[in-house]
Amino acid sequence: MNVLVIGAAGKTGRQVVEQAVAAGHTVTAFIRDSAQYNAPPNVRVFTGDATDPATMSHAIADQDAVIDTVGGKTPWRKTEIEQRVAHAIVAAAKQHGTCRIIAISALGVGDSTAQATLLFRLLLLPTFLRGSTADKTAMEQAIAQAGVPYVLVRPAVLNDQPAVGSVRVLAGVEKGRQITRADLAAFVVEQLTTDTHVNRAVTIANS
């Protein structure tokens, strides 16, 4: 499958690229600055502004699926970067007939608030994460309303520990605390070839 990974130079994006290649996919890494990225072997690099519709249209042409790993670096500040990227993805995906959009969101967005711990919900969401949560909410809405098959992945708090090797998909008010980036990436790549969670938002965690 031809797969475009947007935000490939970030911590999570790098993991997604590596695991998608390992799974046998043909991967294009969409990055903003080529000087900050050393592509793995056999990975095509596309450099540009992911918020620009014309640039995104060029990047998505001939791609079967898109994985959006974009995330802001200052989650407490008001931002629209993720929703702007999402709108560009949606327009290009509809233009070119892309078969799937997979986007990484976060615990605390939408109804996943009920799956956050009390400390996370009352302390982190309204303060440290107030900017990114609003942006991710708008990003999710743009993708879910596009009419293109999608999976929205809401990971618990990320860490850089080695992969655990198993991921829990939370149900109801089951709580999620942490997940490794490696396990998040593995789950995301799995969504390329399974229909289990298509057109759904799912919250995942190791613990």
Short mmCIF file of C-alpha atoms in Angstrom, two decimals:
data_model
loop_
_atom_site.label_atom_id
_atom_site.label_comp_id
_atom_site.label_asym_id
_atom_site.label_seq_id
_atom_site.Cartn_x
_atom_site.Cartn_y
_atom_site.Cartn_z
CA MET A 1 0.00 0.00 0.00
CA ASN A 2 1.25 3.51 -0.81
CA VAL A 3 1.19 5.48 2.45
CA LEU A 4 1.84 9.15 3.13
CA VAL A 5 2.97 9.93 6.69
CA ILE A 6 2.52 13.60 7.59
CA GLY A 7 4.66 14.92 10.42
CA ALA A 8 7.22 12.20 9.77
CA ALA A 9 10.06 14.08 11.45
CA GLY A 10 8.38 14.08 14.87
CA LYS A 11 8.93 11.45 17.54
CA THR A 12 5.75 9.58 16.74
CA GLY A 13 5.99 10.18 13.01
CA ARG A 14 9.41 8.57 12.84
CA GLN A 15 8.10 5.48 14.59
CA VAL A 16 5.14 5.28 12.22
CA VAL A 17 7.39 5.54 9.16
CA GLU A 18 9.72 2.82 10.41
CA GLN A 19 6.91 0.45 11.31
CA ALA A 20 5.02 1.07 8.08
CA VAL A 21 8.15 0.21 6.10
CA ALA A 22 8.68 -2.91 8.22
CA ALA A 23 5.09 -3.94 7.46
CA GLY A 24 5.83 -3.83 3.74
CA HIS A 25 4.19 -0.54 2.78
CA THR A 26 5.63 1.96 0.31
CA VAL A 27 6.10 5.06 2.44
CA THR A 28 6.42 8.75 1.66
CA ALA A 29 7.50 10.95 4.57
CA PHE A 30 5.94 14.43 4.49
CA ILE A 31 8.15 16.86 6.40
CA ARG A 32 8.55 20.62 6.66
CA ASP A 33 12.36 20.83 6.78
CA SER A 34 14.51 18.21 5.05
CA ALA A 35 17.58 19.32 7.02
CA GLN A 36 16.01 17.89 10.20
CA TYR A 37 15.20 14.46 8.79
CA ASN A 38 17.24 11.43 7.81
CA ALA A 39 14.92 9.12 5.95
CA PRO A 40 15.15 5.37 6.46
CA PRO A 41 16.12 3.35 3.38
CA ASN A 42 13.48 3.13 0.65
CA VAL A 43 11.43 6.02 2.06
CA ARG A 44 10.56 8.86 -0.29
CA VAL A 45 10.71 12.34 1.22
CA PHE A 46 8.24 15.10 0.37
CA THR A 47 9.02 18.56 1.76
CA GLY A 48 6.45 21.30 2.11
CA ASP A 49 3.81 23.12 4.13
CA ALA A 50 1.16 20.62 5.25
CA THR A 51 -1.41 23.38 5.73
CA ASP A 52 -1.24 24.41 2.07
CA PRO A 53 -3.99 22.70 0.02
CA ALA A 54 -2.05 22.74 -3.26
CA THR A 55 1.04 21.23 -1.63
CA MET A 56 -1.05 18.57 0.08
CA SER A 57 -2.83 17.72 -3.16
CA HIS A 58 0.52 17.10 -4.82
CA ALA A 59 1.72 14.97 -1.91
CA ILE A 60 -1.42 12.81 -1.72
CA ALA A 61 -1.68 12.05 -5.45
CA ASP A 62 -1.20 8.28 -5.97
CA GLN A 63 -1.34 7.54 -2.23
CA ASP A 64 -3.69 4.83 -0.96
CA ALA A 65 -3.78 6.08 2.63
CA VAL A 66 -2.70 9.04 4.73
CA ILE A 67 -1.45 8.95 8.32
CA ASP A 68 -1.55 12.30 10.10
CA THR A 69 0.87 12.46 13.06
CA VAL A 70 1.06 16.26 13.29
CA GLY A 71 1.09 17.70 16.79
CA GLY A 72 1.92 21.10 18.22
CA LYS A 73 4.88 21.74 20.53
CA THR A 74 3.10 24.18 22.86
CA PRO A 75 -0.16 22.44 23.87
CA TRP A 76 -1.21 25.21 26.27
CA ARG A 77 -1.36 27.84 23.52
CA LYS A 78 -4.26 28.43 21.17
CA THR A 79 -3.42 26.99 17.77
CA GLU A 80 -5.12 25.88 14.58
CA ILE A 81 -2.25 23.94 13.01
CA GLU A 82 -3.82 20.49 13.31
CA GLN A 83 -7.21 21.51 11.99
CA ARG A 84 -5.61 23.40 9.10
CA VAL A 85 -3.60 20.32 8.17
CA ALA A 86 -6.75 18.21 8.46
CA HIS A 87 -8.69 20.47 6.09
CA ALA A 88 -5.86 20.26 3.56
CA ILE A 89 -5.76 16.46 3.88
CA VAL A 90 -9.52 16.13 3.47
CA ALA A 91 -9.65 18.28 0.35
CA ALA A 92 -6.78 16.40 -1.27
CA ALA A 93 -8.08 12.97 -0.24
CA LYS A 94 -11.48 13.70 -1.79
CA GLN A 95 -9.84 15.02 -4.93
CA HIS A 96 -7.63 11.96 -5.43
CA GLY A 97 -9.85 9.21 -4.03
CA THR A 98 -7.64 8.31 -1.08
CA CYS A 99 -9.10 5.23 0.57
CA ARG A 100 -8.30 5.99 4.22
CA ILE A 101 -7.22 8.74 6.61
CA ILE A 102 -5.73 7.75 9.95
CA ALA A 103 -5.12 10.61 12.36
CA ILE A 104 -3.52 10.69 15.79
CA SER A 105 -5.56 12.71 18.27
CA ALA A 106 -5.35 12.44 22.08
CA LEU A 107 -7.00 11.24 25.24
CA GLY A 108 -9.41 13.92 26.46
CA VAL A 109 -10.80 14.81 23.05
CA GLY A 110 -14.53 14.27 22.55
CA ASP A 111 -16.12 11.54 24.62
CA SER A 112 -12.71 10.16 25.62
CA THR A 113 -12.77 12.66 28.48
CA ALA A 114 -14.64 9.96 30.39
CA GLN A 115 -11.65 7.64 29.90
CA ALA A 116 -9.15 10.04 31.47
CA THR A 117 -8.15 9.83 35.10
CA LEU A 118 -9.54 12.43 37.49
CA LEU A 119 -6.16 14.18 37.75
CA PHE A 120 -5.79 14.35 33.96
CA ARG A 121 -9.34 15.56 33.45
CA LEU A 122 -9.40 18.24 36.15
CA LEU A 123 -5.78 19.41 36.13
CA LEU A 124 -4.12 18.85 32.75
CA LEU A 125 -6.98 19.28 30.26
CA PRO A 126 -8.06 22.79 31.30
CA THR A 127 -4.49 24.08 31.74
CA PHE A 128 -1.48 22.48 30.04
CA LEU A 129 -3.50 20.88 27.25
CA ARG A 130 -6.17 23.50 26.70
CA GLY A 131 -4.82 24.72 23.35
CA SER A 132 -4.06 21.38 21.74
CA THR A 133 -7.31 19.78 22.90
CA ALA A 134 -9.41 22.42 21.14
CA ASP A 135 -7.30 22.09 18.00
CA LYS A 136 -7.51 18.29 17.99
CA THR A 137 -11.28 18.48 18.49
CA ALA A 138 -11.61 20.61 15.37
CA MET A 139 -9.21 18.30 13.51
CA GLU A 140 -11.33 15.28 14.37
CA GLN A 141 -14.50 17.02 13.23
CA ALA A 142 -12.97 17.96 9.88
CA ILE A 143 -11.90 14.38 9.18
CA ALA A 144 -15.04 12.69 10.50
CA GLN A 145 -17.32 14.87 8.40
CA ALA A 146 -15.33 14.52 5.16
CA GLY A 147 -16.97 11.40 3.77
CA VAL A 148 -13.59 9.63 3.46
CA PRO A 149 -13.06 6.43 5.49
CA TYR A 150 -11.09 7.31 8.61
CA VAL A 151 -9.75 6.12 11.95
CA LEU A 152 -9.13 8.61 14.77
CA VAL A 153 -6.66 7.28 17.32
CA ARG A 154 -6.68 8.84 20.79
CA PRO A 155 -3.62 7.64 22.72
CA ALA A 156 -3.19 8.00 26.45
CA VAL A 157 -0.16 9.97 27.70
CA LEU A 158 2.82 9.10 25.50
CA ASN A 159 6.20 7.90 26.71
CA ASP A 160 9.41 6.86 24.98
CA GLN A 161 9.86 3.51 26.71
CA PRO A 162 10.37 0.30 24.67
CA ALA A 163 7.25 -1.22 23.18
CA VAL A 164 5.10 -3.29 25.51
CA GLY A 165 3.76 -5.27 22.58
CA SER A 166 0.09 -5.03 23.44
CA VAL A 167 -2.47 -2.24 23.25
CA ARG A 168 -5.83 -1.92 24.99
CA VAL A 169 -8.73 -0.31 23.14
CA LEU A 170 -10.69 1.33 25.93
CA ALA A 171 -14.43 0.85 26.25
CA GLY A 172 -16.97 2.91 28.16
CA VAL A 173 -15.38 4.68 31.12
CA GLU A 174 -12.35 2.36 31.28
CA LYS A 175 -9.36 4.55 32.17
CA GLY A 176 -6.17 5.01 30.18
CA ARG A 177 -2.92 6.33 31.62
CA GLN A 178 0.08 5.75 29.37
CA ILE A 179 1.20 4.21 26.10
CA THR A 180 4.58 3.96 24.39
CA ARG A 181 5.08 5.74 21.08
CA ALA A 182 6.21 2.43 19.61
CA ASP A 183 2.94 0.73 20.56
CA LEU A 184 0.94 3.71 19.29
CA ALA A 185 2.79 3.53 15.97
CA ALA A 186 2.18 -0.21 15.69
CA PHE A 187 -1.55 0.27 16.28
CA VAL A 188 -1.74 3.07 13.74
CA VAL A 189 0.01 1.03 11.06
CA GLU A 190 -2.32 -1.90 11.75
CA GLN A 191 -5.27 0.35 10.85
CA LEU A 192 -4.07 0.43 7.25
CA THR A 193 -5.14 -3.17 6.71
CA THR A 194 -8.04 -3.75 9.08
CA ASP A 195 -11.58 -2.40 9.01
CA THR A 196 -12.27 -3.01 12.70
CA HIS A 197 -12.22 0.66 13.69
CA VAL A 198 -13.07 2.38 10.41
CA ASN A 199 -15.15 5.54 10.85
CA ARG A 200 -14.59 5.48 14.59
CA ALA A 201 -12.55 7.30 17.21
CA VAL A 202 -10.76 4.86 19.52
CA THR A 203 -8.85 5.48 22.74
CA ILE A 204 -5.83 3.27 23.34
CA ALA A 205 -3.41 2.65 26.21
CA ASN A 206 -0.90 0.18 27.62
CA SER A 207 -2.05 0.89 31.17
#
